[in-house]
Amino acid sequence: MASLPTAVKVLSIKIFMKNILFALATIVAFALLNSCTKVIDINLNEADPKLVIEAELLSGTQDFTVKITKTSDFFNPGQPVTVADAAVFLNKGTDASLHLTNDGNGIYSLKNFTATENTVYLLSVTAEGKTYEASDFLPKNVPLDSLSVSASANNPFHTSGADSFQIILNYQDPIADLNFYRIKSTVNGIPRSGGENLLVIEDRYSAGAYFTLPIFTDSYELNDSVNVELVSMSHAMYDYFTTLALLVDGSGSAAPTNPSGNWSGGALGYFGAFSVSKKSILVR
Amino acid sequence: MHNFLNSCLAALFILLFLPNISAQNFTINGTLKDASNGEDLIGATVVVKEMPGIGTAANTYGFYSLTLPKGEYTLLFRYIGLETTEQKITLDRDLRLDKELASETGMTIAEVVIKSGKDNKNVSKNEMSVTKLDPKDIENIPVIFGEKDIIKTLQLTPGVKSAGDGNAGFYVRGGAIDQNLILLDEAPVYNASHLLGFFSVFNSDALKDVTLYKGSMPAEFGGRGSSVLDIKMKDGNNKKFNASGGLGVISSRLTLEGPIQKDEGSFIISARRTYADIFSNLSKKESIRGTKLYFYDLNAKANYRLSEKDRLFLSGYFGRDVLGLSGFGLDWGNYTATLRWNHLFSDRLFSNTSAIVSNYDYQFGIGVTGFDFKVKAAIDDINLKQDFTFFPNAHNTIKFGLNFINHTFQPTSLDAGEFSSFNDSKTEQRFAYEGGAYAQNDWKISERLGLQYGVRYSFFDYHGKGTAYTFDEDGVKTSEKFYKKGESIQFYGGFEPRLGLKFQIDESSSFKGGVSRNMQFMHLLTNATTASPTDLWVPSSNNVKPQIVDQVSVGYFRNFSDNMFEASIETYYKSLQNQIDYRNGADLTFNAEYEGALTYGKGTAYGAEFYLKKNKGRLTGWVGYTLSRSLRKFEDINKGDFYPAKQDRIHDLSIVAIYKLHKHLTVSATWVFYTGDASTFPSGKYTVAGVQTPYYTERNGYRFPNYHRLDLGVTLLGKQRKNFESSWNFSVFNAYGRQNAYSITFRENEDDHSKTEAVQTTLFSIIPAVTYNFKFK
């Protein structure tokens, strides 16, 4: 078989270590007799709403959108409060600032914007009398050669039925520099949710290897039409998504913290500049 | 050489402590043993009837020495639970007097027997903040799965808190789990729990004496900040061969003991194995069936008296947990071995030399095609100790000695299988020397006043070969340097004063105070909520400073109704320096530069412990209540304000009641209540990357629901025959089925992604258990 990238090892073991205690304690308790989980009512403080700015700038030509919302009470089921009347500007080096139009509902956009690789972009947001800034480096795209399907036998990281399948990404990692990736998938038009869609890896231990990388945090059924994106990102974004993934997997860290994004001024969220390579496959 | 050393020491100490010594002094010494099995009686007392307040106590090996002016005396030999023995002596020469004390129902020879001796040790001893347990006394206390466990019994005493539901980890006076020095026959035990914390590694069948020091530790102990749990294994019956054991729902035990040569030497072997996986295979859940889940441990010890003056002990522990699910396996365990040589340099100078090895390691492997690898981590110690006990006169007992430990740390490393496509990734080993020298005197100043004072010098040398890193204030690496083998990277050393003062108000009450400093050079890094086998012990280094814990404690002790009731109030204040926490998003695994993920702060802990114990009668037991706080302060956590540590349980109450209904029938109950753990919950939420994300505002700003639980037990003794006895033990853990929170997590509702919910996991509901115990003798 093709050699597995050691990057997989580093990341998967981290996830494993993170979850091991909680999972095993529960299993031990089940095995020893009885344990149970239940949804409980709990009183949580209502923190002062904080600004959340999420912006993903993708390489190539497309609409660039920025979403500005506020944090809400934890058990509030409604849609988040959106922020109107913000002034949003995108900068590239010494070029003139581009003003994003306010589309309402907290969405600000730049239609048909062309973002170029190997470039640092700066986004600035002025909302409610305060200015927030973030910059990110848009890395060179790493093309995805192909996707393949294999039976997923005993995947220790993702419990699944006997008839499930795994999808493997095949691509050449560039030898030159450190690369950071996020792998996203959409099944039959519906994006995966939660931790399944937050697989991030780095090539620190295997720069320049040919990757045959299984999406081991997920599994797929027969006849699923799967669309996979290999997203190249900066080191800062990799750190952001790593902490986010650990936070949403629900394993109960002793000291959970907010992922620290790249916004100055203390806004939550992130401004990421990504280059994306896409492929589709039908599971059969 | 011996004589020279001896006389030098004698001269020194006599000059120091008793200038008015008269010319005609003689020494009585010997060993105190239990007549039924020949076990050394640790802490048994020898009192001179004619001279109130004068006497001594046997050391860890049952040895005592008492120097008195020439004369006629009546000596009282006492040990709780055994008959007090009285003996008249004429002291006109040095005397060797070995004594065997009979149990209260047994017969004695020649000596006058006094029933129910004066059991006011808790009031009269110089030491405070000490909890002693006799493993025999815990038999009737109900515990989870019917597995009697000394650590879980200790958790029912004031100042000691459990690390979680059914968990054998513990916090002492607001300190962390890694601040407990756990010694099994002098060997440090690095991970004292089995099955992810639900059992302690100590098989109480093999134990003789358990002492927990919560404050003003004797200077002979060093290396941990909050407590010393000193556990001594049985020596084995040196009178006759015994086989005893038990069959339980999830485990069975067997102990064999007997003389090597009658009265001269004995051995004991005790083994235990669980079979919890039987239940997992009955489970309806497919993912749980086929689970491997068990642990075993083995305690063995042998001792032999080489001569009147020399005795040799060899003891060992080996335990292992094995956990296997489809596709992966995890196993971990400790082993320790201790070789000890007791030697009497004179009738007043006792020496013990120990050579000790301790090891803890864990490994897990994944055997799935494409994922096959093994992860390992370990800590290895080689430890040498030399301890002296010197008995210059009836007022002083002096202890002094040296200790040296060679530590080898193997951080998590990866071993690829032979056919694996992974590369090995071995993280650098780390090395350190740790050592100490101490001297201490237990001084009976007068009948009322006693002082235990001592000092310990401890050092730690973190050395190569290895790479040392430096980090800036944000935890970003700024430099690295390679050090040669043995080259010192960082040296720490310091003095730790230990002081305990007793003022005895009257026969049944006393006031005590203590001051101590403890330094800790090794730290357990964990990011999980409870003790986990994958936690990592790391050394102090150029980045990680030693933890320093200073404690002041005062207490009032009083016994009532002829020592039927023991009561005490102790208060303490602790200041903790160089405490360790993690930076946001800290990542410790496979990270040689993990020190960059650490942040340092300080802490404070204070509290009051109330204890009322009933020792005699049909109803025995105790009530323990602790009112305490444990706070931490880190510059980059909660804006640098004090915040509660996880174990900051303000109220902690334990009630233990044992009632003897009938000669053969004992019922018991325990009830515990404590304030829920401090925990970090979200105070809001937001959506990024398509996920509902919790928004956290402060560390440990919330509380788990209060914890409470009732356990019940019944012990039924079978007919006691000459060669055989048996008993049945029935217990119910969590009798009213309280759903205590093991964890509380926050997540998106699986069906409606717009909703978020809090989910509580409860590990143990009502758990009945039965154990059958037997003994062939």
PDB file of N, CA, C and O in Angstrom, chain A residues 4 13-14 16-17 21-22 25 28 31-32 34-40 45 47 50 54 71-72 74 76 154 250 255 257-258, chain B residues 196 276 279 364 368 370 373 414 530 584 587 589-590 683-685 689 695-696 699 702 739 742-743 745 756 758 760-763 765:
ATOM      1  N   LEU A   4       1.604   6.045   4.161  1.00  0.00           N
ATOM      2  CA  LEU A   4       0.736   7.049   4.780  1.00  0.00           C
ATOM      3  C   LEU A   4       1.571   8.235   5.203  1.00  0.00           C
ATOM      4  O   LEU A   4       2.678   8.070   5.682  1.00  0.00           O
ATOM      5  N   ILE A  13      -3.423  11.234  16.532  1.00  0.00           N
ATOM      6  CA  ILE A  13      -3.106  10.858  17.904  1.00  0.00           C
ATOM      7  C   ILE A  13      -3.516  11.966  18.855  1.00  0.00           C
ATOM      8  O   ILE A  13      -4.001  11.727  19.939  1.00  0.00           O
ATOM      9  N   LYS A  14      -3.354  13.188  18.413  1.00  0.00           N
ATOM     10  CA  LYS A  14      -3.796  14.295  19.259  1.00  0.00           C
ATOM     11  C   LYS A  14      -5.280  14.195  19.552  1.00  0.00           C
ATOM     12  O   LYS A  14      -5.718  14.332  20.685  1.00  0.00           O
ATOM     13  N   PHE A  16      -7.033  11.597  19.395  1.00  0.00           N
ATOM     14  CA  PHE A  16      -7.209  10.402  20.198  1.00  0.00           C
ATOM     15  C   PHE A  16      -6.915  10.671  21.669  1.00  0.00           C
ATOM     16  O   PHE A  16      -7.701  10.375  22.555  1.00  0.00           O
ATOM     17  N   MET A  17      -5.778  11.303  21.916  1.00  0.00           N
ATOM     18  CA  MET A  17      -5.381  11.582  23.290  1.00  0.00           C
ATOM     19  C   MET A  17      -6.408  12.457  23.976  1.00  0.00           C
ATOM     20  O   MET A  17      -6.685  12.322  25.154  1.00  0.00           O
ATOM     21  N   LEU A  21      -9.700   9.748  27.499  1.00  0.00           N
ATOM     22  CA  LEU A  21     -10.148   9.575  28.874  1.00  0.00           C
ATOM     23  C   LEU A  21     -11.658   9.543  28.951  1.00  0.00           C
ATOM     24  O   LEU A  21     -12.251   8.646  29.543  1.00  0.00           O
ATOM     25  N   PHE A  22     -12.254  10.542  28.339  1.00  0.00           N
ATOM     26  CA  PHE A  22     -13.701  10.657  28.429  1.00  0.00           C
ATOM     27  C   PHE A  22     -14.370   9.412  27.840  1.00  0.00           C
ATOM     28  O   PHE A  22     -15.218   8.795  28.456  1.00  0.00           O
ATOM     29  N   ALA A  25     -13.565   6.273  30.037  1.00  0.00           N
ATOM     30  CA  ALA A  25     -14.246   6.284  31.323  1.00  0.00           C
ATOM     31  C   ALA A  25     -15.705   5.891  31.131  1.00  0.00           C
ATOM     32  O   ALA A  25     -16.266   5.111  31.891  1.00  0.00           O
ATOM     33  N   VAL A  28     -15.821   2.183  30.357  1.00  0.00           N
ATOM     34  CA  VAL A  28     -15.567   1.402  31.565  1.00  0.00           C
ATOM     35  C   VAL A  28     -16.814   1.395  32.440  1.00  0.00           C
ATOM     36  O   VAL A  28     -17.256   0.363  32.925  1.00  0.00           O
ATOM     37  N   ALA A  31     -19.391  -0.732  30.973  1.00  0.00           N
ATOM     38  CA  ALA A  31     -19.019  -2.124  31.129  1.00  0.00           C
ATOM     39  C   ALA A  31     -19.245  -2.575  32.562  1.00  0.00           C
ATOM     40  O   ALA A  31     -19.684  -3.687  32.811  1.00  0.00           O
ATOM     41  N   LEU A  32     -18.950  -1.701  33.486  1.00  0.00           N
ATOM     42  CA  LEU A  32     -19.072  -2.083  34.883  1.00  0.00           C
ATOM     43  C   LEU A  32     -20.517  -2.094  35.349  1.00  0.00           C
ATOM     44  O   LEU A  32     -20.813  -2.578  36.405  1.00  0.00           O
ATOM     45  N   ASN A  34     -23.635   0.620  34.854  1.00  0.00           N
ATOM     46  CA  ASN A  34     -24.574   1.583  34.313  1.00  0.00           C
ATOM     47  C   ASN A  34     -24.021   2.985  34.318  1.00  0.00           C
ATOM     48  O   ASN A  34     -23.447   3.449  35.275  1.00  0.00           O
ATOM     49  N   SER A  35     -24.167   3.673  33.238  1.00  0.00           N
ATOM     50  CA  SER A  35     -23.916   5.088  33.261  1.00  0.00           C
ATOM     51  C   SER A  35     -24.950   5.681  32.331  1.00  0.00           C
ATOM     52  O   SER A  35     -25.526   4.986  31.510  1.00  0.00           O
ATOM     53  N   CYS A  36     -25.235   6.950  32.508  1.00  0.00           N
ATOM     54  CA  CYS A  36     -26.251   7.504  31.641  1.00  0.00           C
ATOM     55  C   CYS A  36     -25.953   8.956  31.342  1.00  0.00           C
ATOM     56  O   CYS A  36     -25.238   9.620  32.077  1.00  0.00           O
ATOM     57  N   THR A  37     -26.473   9.408  30.228  1.00  0.00           N
ATOM     58  CA  THR A  37     -26.353  10.819  29.904  1.00  0.00           C
ATOM     59  C   THR A  37     -27.753  11.378  29.773  1.00  0.00           C
ATOM     60  O   THR A  37     -28.677  10.684  29.367  1.00  0.00           O
ATOM     61  N   LYS A  38     -27.882  12.618  30.159  1.00  0.00           N
ATOM     62  CA  LYS A  38     -29.175  13.273  29.985  1.00  0.00           C
ATOM     63  C   LYS A  38     -28.971  14.759  29.749  1.00  0.00           C
ATOM     64  O   LYS A  38     -27.966  15.342  30.183  1.00  0.00           O
ATOM     65  N   VAL A  39     -29.914  15.334  29.055  1.00  0.00           N
ATOM     66  CA  VAL A  39     -29.871  16.769  28.830  1.00  0.00           C
ATOM     67  C   VAL A  39     -30.373  17.432  30.097  1.00  0.00           C
ATOM     68  O   VAL A  39     -31.392  17.038  30.653  1.00  0.00           O
ATOM     69  N   ILE A  40     -29.614  18.387  30.588  1.00  0.00           N
ATOM     70  CA  ILE A  40     -30.006  19.018  31.848  1.00  0.00           C
ATOM     71  C   ILE A  40     -30.275  20.506  31.651  1.00  0.00           C
ATOM     72  O   ILE A  40     -29.830  21.118  30.684  1.00  0.00           O
ATOM     73  N   ASN A  45     -24.700  32.302  32.735  1.00  0.00           N
ATOM     74  CA  ASN A  45     -24.683  33.770  32.706  1.00  0.00           C
ATOM     75  C   ASN A  45     -24.993  34.262  31.304  1.00  0.00           C
ATOM     76  O   ASN A  45     -24.757  33.560  30.321  1.00  0.00           O
ATOM     77  N   ALA A  47     -23.548  36.667  28.987  1.00  0.00           N
ATOM     78  CA  ALA A  47     -22.395  37.546  28.779  1.00  0.00           C
ATOM     79  C   ALA A  47     -22.805  38.718  27.896  1.00  0.00           C
ATOM     80  O   ALA A  47     -23.717  38.594  27.078  1.00  0.00           O
ATOM     81  N   LYS A  50     -20.767  40.008  22.180  1.00  0.00           N
ATOM     82  CA  LYS A  50     -19.474  40.360  21.627  1.00  0.00           C
ATOM     83  C   LYS A  50     -19.521  40.217  20.104  1.00  0.00           C
ATOM     84  O   LYS A  50     -20.251  39.374  19.584  1.00  0.00           O
ATOM     85  N   GLU A  54     -16.705  36.818  10.675  1.00  0.00           N
ATOM     86  CA  GLU A  54     -16.235  35.650   9.944  1.00  0.00           C
ATOM     87  C   GLU A  54     -16.084  36.010   8.474  1.00  0.00           C
ATOM     88  O   GLU A  54     -17.037  36.470   7.843  1.00  0.00           O
ATOM     89  N   THR A  71     -22.467  37.514  19.711  1.00  0.00           N
ATOM     90  CA  THR A  71     -22.730  36.315  20.517  1.00  0.00           C
ATOM     91  C   THR A  71     -24.126  36.448  21.128  1.00  0.00           C
ATOM     92  O   THR A  71     -24.601  37.552  21.394  1.00  0.00           O
ATOM     93  N   SER A  72     -24.764  35.315  21.343  1.00  0.00           N
ATOM     94  CA  SER A  72     -26.081  35.326  21.980  1.00  0.00           C
ATOM     95  C   SER A  72     -26.047  34.413  23.193  1.00  0.00           C
ATOM     96  O   SER A  72     -25.061  33.707  23.426  1.00  0.00           O
ATOM     97  N   PHE A  74     -26.445  31.286  25.499  1.00  0.00           N
ATOM     98  CA  PHE A  74     -26.114  29.947  25.028  1.00  0.00           C
ATOM     99  C   PHE A  74     -27.342  29.131  24.619  1.00  0.00           C
ATOM    100  O   PHE A  74     -27.307  28.401  23.638  1.00  0.00           O
ATOM    101  N   ASN A  76     -30.215  30.277  23.650  1.00  0.00           N
ATOM    102  CA  ASN A  76     -31.110  31.000  22.758  1.00  0.00           C
ATOM    103  C   ASN A  76     -31.205  30.256  21.420  1.00  0.00           C
ATOM    104  O   ASN A  76     -30.204  30.114  20.721  1.00  0.00           O
ATOM    105  N   ASN A 154     -13.027  -0.890  11.012  1.00  0.00           N
ATOM    106  CA  ASN A 154     -12.497  -0.580  12.346  1.00  0.00           C
ATOM    107  C   ASN A 154     -11.760   0.741  12.452  1.00  0.00           C
ATOM    108  O   ASN A 154     -10.665   0.804  12.977  1.00  0.00           O
ATOM    109  N   GLY A 250     -16.971  18.208  22.033  1.00  0.00           N
ATOM    110  CA  GLY A 250     -17.777  17.885  23.216  1.00  0.00           C
ATOM    111  C   GLY A 250     -17.127  16.945  24.197  1.00  0.00           C
ATOM    112  O   GLY A 250     -17.789  16.332  25.016  1.00  0.00           O
ATOM    113  N   ALA A 255     -10.087  22.873  30.781  1.00  0.00           N
ATOM    114  CA  ALA A 255      -9.998  24.319  30.692  1.00  0.00           C
ATOM    115  C   ALA A 255     -10.299  24.783  29.277  1.00  0.00           C
ATOM    116  O   ALA A 255      -9.412  25.188  28.541  1.00  0.00           O
ATOM    117  N   THR A 257     -11.232  27.015  26.181  1.00  0.00           N
ATOM    118  CA  THR A 257     -11.051  28.449  25.933  1.00  0.00           C
ATOM    119  C   THR A 257     -11.541  28.765  24.532  1.00  0.00           C
ATOM    120  O   THR A 257     -11.680  27.872  23.694  1.00  0.00           O
ATOM    121  N   ASN A 258     -11.760  30.034  24.275  1.00  0.00           N
ATOM    122  CA  ASN A 258     -12.183  30.455  22.946  1.00  0.00           C
ATOM    123  C   ASN A 258     -11.006  30.344  21.999  1.00  0.00           C
ATOM    124  O   ASN A 258      -9.895  30.745  22.346  1.00  0.00           O
TER     125      ASN A 258
ATOM    126  N   LEU B 196      -8.815   3.635  35.078  1.00  0.00           N
ATOM    127  CA  LEU B 196      -9.118   5.059  34.913  1.00  0.00           C
ATOM    128  C   LEU B 196      -9.581   5.702  36.203  1.00  0.00           C
ATOM    129  O   LEU B 196     -10.408   6.601  36.204  1.00  0.00           O
ATOM    130  N   ALA B 276     -13.881  -7.403  35.006  1.00  0.00           N
ATOM    131  CA  ALA B 276     -15.013  -6.549  34.640  1.00  0.00           C
ATOM    132  C   ALA B 276     -15.464  -6.811  33.215  1.00  0.00           C
ATOM    133  O   ALA B 276     -16.602  -6.537  32.864  1.00  0.00           O
ATOM    134  N   PHE B 279     -18.807  -8.419  32.240  1.00  0.00           N
ATOM    135  CA  PHE B 279     -20.009  -7.606  32.083  1.00  0.00           C
ATOM    136  C   PHE B 279     -20.070  -6.959  30.709  1.00  0.00           C
ATOM    137  O   PHE B 279     -21.118  -6.880  30.097  1.00  0.00           O
ATOM    138  N   PHE B 364      -0.162   2.671  24.245  1.00  0.00           N
ATOM    139  CA  PHE B 364      -1.343   2.255  23.524  1.00  0.00           C
ATOM    140  C   PHE B 364      -0.996   2.063  22.076  1.00  0.00           C
ATOM    141  O   PHE B 364      -0.064   2.649  21.549  1.00  0.00           O
ATOM    142  N   VAL B 368      -5.121  -1.165  13.439  1.00  0.00           N
ATOM    143  CA  VAL B 368      -5.891  -1.155  12.203  1.00  0.00           C
ATOM    144  C   VAL B 368      -4.947  -0.906  11.034  1.00  0.00           C
ATOM    145  O   VAL B 368      -4.047  -0.072  11.124  1.00  0.00           O
ATOM    146  N   GLY B 370      -3.006   0.445   8.239  1.00  0.00           N
ATOM    147  CA  GLY B 370      -2.800   1.831   7.863  1.00  0.00           C
ATOM    148  C   GLY B 370      -2.672   2.748   9.062  1.00  0.00           C
ATOM    149  O   GLY B 370      -2.271   3.889   8.933  1.00  0.00           O
ATOM    150  N   PHE B 373       0.440   1.609  15.037  1.00  0.00           N
ATOM    151  CA  PHE B 373       1.549   2.218  15.738  1.00  0.00           C
ATOM    152  C   PHE B 373       1.357   1.997  17.230  1.00  0.00           C
ATOM    153  O   PHE B 373       0.292   1.598  17.680  1.00  0.00           O
ATOM    154  N   LEU B 414       6.627   7.549  19.737  1.00  0.00           N
ATOM    155  CA  LEU B 414       5.878   6.675  18.854  1.00  0.00           C
ATOM    156  C   LEU B 414       6.773   5.581  18.295  1.00  0.00           C
ATOM    157  O   LEU B 414       7.843   5.862  17.761  1.00  0.00           O
ATOM    158  N   THR B 530     -10.025  14.327  34.970  1.00  0.00           N
ATOM    159  CA  THR B 530      -9.603  13.495  36.104  1.00  0.00           C
ATOM    160  C   THR B 530      -8.288  12.809  35.751  1.00  0.00           C
ATOM    161  O   THR B 530      -7.808  12.939  34.639  1.00  0.00           O
ATOM    162  N   ASN B 584      -3.896  29.031  26.465  1.00  0.00           N
ATOM    163  CA  ASN B 584      -5.044  28.723  25.612  1.00  0.00           C
ATOM    164  C   ASN B 584      -4.614  27.815  24.466  1.00  0.00           C
ATOM    165  O   ASN B 584      -3.607  28.054  23.821  1.00  0.00           O
ATOM    166  N   ASP B 587      -1.058  22.333  23.735  1.00  0.00           N
ATOM    167  CA  ASP B 587      -0.973  21.004  23.154  1.00  0.00           C
ATOM    168  C   ASP B 587       0.273  20.334  23.717  1.00  0.00           C
ATOM    169  O   ASP B 587       1.387  20.804  23.531  1.00  0.00           O
ATOM    170  N   THR B 589       0.950  16.743  23.727  1.00  0.00           N
ATOM    171  CA  THR B 589       1.396  15.450  23.221  1.00  0.00           C
ATOM    172  C   THR B 589       2.337  15.606  22.038  1.00  0.00           C
ATOM    173  O   THR B 589       2.139  16.475  21.198  1.00  0.00           O
ATOM    174  N   PHE B 590       3.333  14.765  21.985  1.00  0.00           N
ATOM    175  CA  PHE B 590       4.331  14.777  20.906  1.00  0.00           C
ATOM    176  C   PHE B 590       4.930  16.148  20.736  1.00  0.00           C
ATOM    177  O   PHE B 590       5.221  16.585  19.643  1.00  0.00           O
ATOM    178  N   SER B 683     -20.779  31.184  28.467  1.00  0.00           N
ATOM    179  CA  SER B 683     -21.741  32.221  28.845  1.00  0.00           C
ATOM    180  C   SER B 683     -22.423  32.796  27.615  1.00  0.00           C
ATOM    181  O   SER B 683     -23.078  33.819  27.683  1.00  0.00           O
ATOM    182  N   GLY B 684     -22.215  32.140  26.495  1.00  0.00           N
ATOM    183  CA  GLY B 684     -22.841  32.596  25.266  1.00  0.00           C
ATOM    184  C   GLY B 684     -22.452  31.661  24.141  1.00  0.00           C
ATOM    185  O   GLY B 684     -21.777  30.647  24.372  1.00  0.00           O
ATOM    186  N   LYS B 685     -22.911  31.987  22.934  1.00  0.00           N
ATOM    187  CA  LYS B 685     -22.515  31.163  21.789  1.00  0.00           C
ATOM    188  C   LYS B 685     -22.487  32.009  20.536  1.00  0.00           C
ATOM    189  O   LYS B 685     -23.014  33.123  20.497  1.00  0.00           O
ATOM    190  N   ALA B 689     -17.633  28.902  11.003  1.00  0.00           N
ATOM    191  CA  ALA B 689     -17.350  27.716  10.196  1.00  0.00           C
ATOM    192  C   ALA B 689     -18.544  26.762  10.196  1.00  0.00           C
ATOM    193  O   ALA B 689     -18.381  25.547  10.176  1.00  0.00           O
ATOM    194  N   TYR B 695     -19.131  30.185  23.793  1.00  0.00           N
ATOM    195  CA  TYR B 695     -18.326  31.371  24.070  1.00  0.00           C
ATOM    196  C   TYR B 695     -18.016  31.400  25.570  1.00  0.00           C
ATOM    197  O   TYR B 695     -18.922  31.433  26.400  1.00  0.00           O
ATOM    198  N   TYR B 696     -16.744  31.336  25.906  1.00  0.00           N
ATOM    199  CA  TYR B 696     -16.332  31.280  27.307  1.00  0.00           C
ATOM    200  C   TYR B 696     -15.867  32.642  27.774  1.00  0.00           C
ATOM    201  O   TYR B 696     -15.146  33.339  27.051  1.00  0.00           O
ATOM    202  N   ARG B 699     -12.605  31.335  33.535  1.00  0.00           N
ATOM    203  CA  ARG B 699     -12.172  30.007  33.964  1.00  0.00           C
ATOM    204  C   ARG B 699     -12.862  29.640  35.275  1.00  0.00           C
ATOM    205  O   ARG B 699     -12.872  30.433  36.212  1.00  0.00           O
ATOM    206  N   TYR B 702     -18.192  28.515  37.012  1.00  0.00           N
ATOM    207  CA  TYR B 702     -19.449  27.823  37.305  1.00  0.00           C
ATOM    208  C   TYR B 702     -19.195  26.657  38.246  1.00  0.00           C
ATOM    209  O   TYR B 702     -18.060  26.309  38.539  1.00  0.00           O
ATOM    210  N   GLN B 739     -28.086  10.919  40.739  1.00  0.00           N
ATOM    211  CA  GLN B 739     -27.360  11.064  39.477  1.00  0.00           C
ATOM    212  C   GLN B 739     -26.361  12.199  39.615  1.00  0.00           C
ATOM    213  O   GLN B 739     -26.647  13.353  39.316  1.00  0.00           O
ATOM    214  N   TYR B 742     -20.634  13.452  36.308  1.00  0.00           N
ATOM    215  CA  TYR B 742     -19.224  13.142  36.060  1.00  0.00           C
ATOM    216  C   TYR B 742     -18.667  14.204  35.105  1.00  0.00           C
ATOM    217  O   TYR B 742     -17.552  14.657  35.239  1.00  0.00           O
ATOM    218  N   SER B 743     -19.494  14.566  34.122  1.00  0.00           N
ATOM    219  CA  SER B 743     -19.083  15.643  33.228  1.00  0.00           C
ATOM    220  C   SER B 743     -20.327  16.369  32.750  1.00  0.00           C
ATOM    221  O   SER B 743     -21.429  15.805  32.739  1.00  0.00           O
ATOM    222  N   THR B 745     -21.220  18.643  29.360  1.00  0.00           N
ATOM    223  CA  THR B 745     -20.691  19.148  28.097  1.00  0.00           C
ATOM    224  C   THR B 745     -21.795  19.911  27.367  1.00  0.00           C
ATOM    225  O   THR B 745     -22.979  19.752  27.665  1.00  0.00           O
ATOM    226  N   THR B 756     -28.941  24.494  21.130  1.00  0.00           N
ATOM    227  CA  THR B 756     -27.778  24.016  21.865  1.00  0.00           C
ATOM    228  C   THR B 756     -28.259  23.487  23.208  1.00  0.00           C
ATOM    229  O   THR B 756     -29.281  23.940  23.720  1.00  0.00           O
ATOM    230  N   ALA B 758     -27.091  21.403  27.178  1.00  0.00           N
ATOM    231  CA  ALA B 758     -26.098  20.954  28.151  1.00  0.00           C
ATOM    232  C   ALA B 758     -26.387  19.486  28.443  1.00  0.00           C
ATOM    233  O   ALA B 758     -27.530  19.102  28.663  1.00  0.00           O
ATOM    234  N   GLN B 760     -25.364  16.127  30.743  1.00  0.00           N
ATOM    235  CA  GLN B 760     -24.673  15.622  31.924  1.00  0.00           C
ATOM    236  C   GLN B 760     -24.469  14.119  31.809  1.00  0.00           C
ATOM    237  O   GLN B 760     -25.394  13.390  31.472  1.00  0.00           O
ATOM    238  N   THR B 761     -23.256  13.668  32.075  1.00  0.00           N
ATOM    239  CA  THR B 761     -22.986  12.233  32.113  1.00  0.00           C
ATOM    240  C   THR B 761     -22.853  11.806  33.569  1.00  0.00           C
ATOM    241  O   THR B 761     -22.117  12.420  34.335  1.00  0.00           O
ATOM    242  N   THR B 762     -23.590  10.769  33.918  1.00  0.00           N
ATOM    243  CA  THR B 762     -23.501  10.183  35.254  1.00  0.00           C
ATOM    244  C   THR B 762     -22.890   8.812  35.086  1.00  0.00           C
ATOM    245  O   THR B 762     -23.330   8.035  34.248  1.00  0.00           O
ATOM    246  N   LEU B 763     -21.848   8.520  35.845  1.00  0.00           N
ATOM    247  CA  LEU B 763     -21.216   7.209  35.669  1.00  0.00           C
ATOM    248  C   LEU B 763     -21.926   6.130  36.459  1.00  0.00           C
ATOM    249  O   LEU B 763     -22.237   5.077  35.936  1.00  0.00           O
ATOM    250  N   SER B 765     -24.908   4.750  38.906  1.00  0.00           N
ATOM    251  CA  SER B 765     -26.175   4.797  39.628  1.00  0.00           C
ATOM    252  C   SER B 765     -26.074   3.759  40.749  1.00  0.00           C
ATOM    253  O   SER B 765     -24.997   3.495  41.238  1.00  0.00           O
TER     254      SER B 765
END
